[in-house]
Amino acid sequence: MARIRYGARTAAEITAARTASSRLPEIWSTGVVAVWESDPDAVAAVLPPPLEPTGRPLVRATISKVELPGYPLGAGSVAVAAAHRGVEGWYPLVMPMTHERALTGGREVFGEPKKLGEVTVDRDGPVVRAALARHGIAFVEVRGAVSGPLPAPEPIRKTDFYFKFLPAVEGSGLDLDPVLVHCLRHEKVRRLERITGEVVLRESMYDPVADLPVHALVELTLGEKTTDQQGRVVERVSAESLLPYIHQRYDDPQQLLDGPPERSA
């Protein structure tokens, strides 16, 4: 009988696949990083327990393109500064990816809040435009011009926080208590340039990062970097405490009724 490709793989085939995936070469991306101070109450409001705000209400947007052979990838993230058990890091709210392959692995393994979207990083001479878009809305856009080189920083370790969970089969709640994941990222930068420009946040009912306004720009750069990551489960959290926040992960129809908040002049 011919090989049935949906059939069970042998132990040797499973081991070979794992070995191949563990030997990936360094993959370098080119992208924009924007960090800004936002409203402290807004940053605190998006953090599920046991995550807590840090001493500074920062928001970070990363917008990158990766020239994989035959498989160019756009990848982005909008995250807020957070802390857990004395560890400071970032809690991503949305991570647009241009291909399903990048989306499913991170979401199913680490619990990353990845969604299919459009990611743009364009440079024409010194002029730079980068954007994250979904549902036809560029909800984050960086516009500016390269204004000079910066020294490449030393390799650094960063931590991202994720919640890994499964919605309940019955349609209400979660199947099991979620786990909180610390994802450790080792980042190397080989080129870095300063951008003089602005961050534009546009209203989107499904990606409401406009609720985290830009009060003061802290960093705006264009760079080339490579990153590897390792995740570990640090604790289980109660489904009850996370349920009010799980709409962050999905395009929830209820958000049609939420509408943007009223803002004071």
Tab-separated table of N, CA and C in Angstrom, residues 14-15 35 53 73 88 118 174 179 241 244 254:
chain	number	residue	atom	x	y	z
A	14	ILE	N	9.661	11.081	13.770
A	14	ILE	CA	9.369	12.161	14.720
A	14	ILE	C	10.665	12.753	15.258
A	15	THR	N	11.614	11.879	15.605
A	15	THR	CA	12.904	12.353	16.111
A	15	THR	C	13.643	13.156	15.057
A	35	VAL	N	8.781	52.700	20.834
A	35	VAL	CA	8.406	52.590	22.246
A	35	VAL	C	7.912	53.956	22.696
A	53	PRO	N	1.591	46.156	36.438
A	53	PRO	CA	2.316	47.223	35.739
A	53	PRO	C	3.728	47.379	36.297
A	73	LEU	N	8.380	36.836	5.112
A	73	LEU	CA	7.439	36.880	6.228
A	73	LEU	C	7.391	38.279	6.800
A	88	GLU	N	10.621	41.684	34.923
A	88	GLU	CA	10.004	42.668	34.049
A	88	GLU	C	10.127	42.228	32.593
A	118	GLU	N	-1.558	42.167	7.851
A	118	GLU	CA	-0.655	42.745	6.873
A	118	GLU	C	0.444	43.507	7.610
A	174	LEU	N	-13.333	27.930	29.908
A	174	LEU	CA	-12.138	27.285	29.380
A	174	LEU	C	-12.129	25.819	29.776
A	179	VAL	N	-2.171	28.372	31.614
A	179	VAL	CA	-0.813	28.462	32.149
A	179	VAL	C	-0.210	29.792	31.721
A	241	SER	N	-10.098	34.203	36.540
A	241	SER	CA	-9.381	35.478	36.503
A	241	SER	C	-9.000	35.890	35.085
A	244	PRO	N	-12.178	37.450	31.738
A	244	PRO	CA	-12.503	38.810	31.291
A	244	PRO	C	-11.560	39.367	30.231
A	254	GLN	N	-18.633	40.935	19.976
A	254	GLN	CA	-19.104	41.881	20.973
A	254	GLN	C	-18.400	43.232	20.832
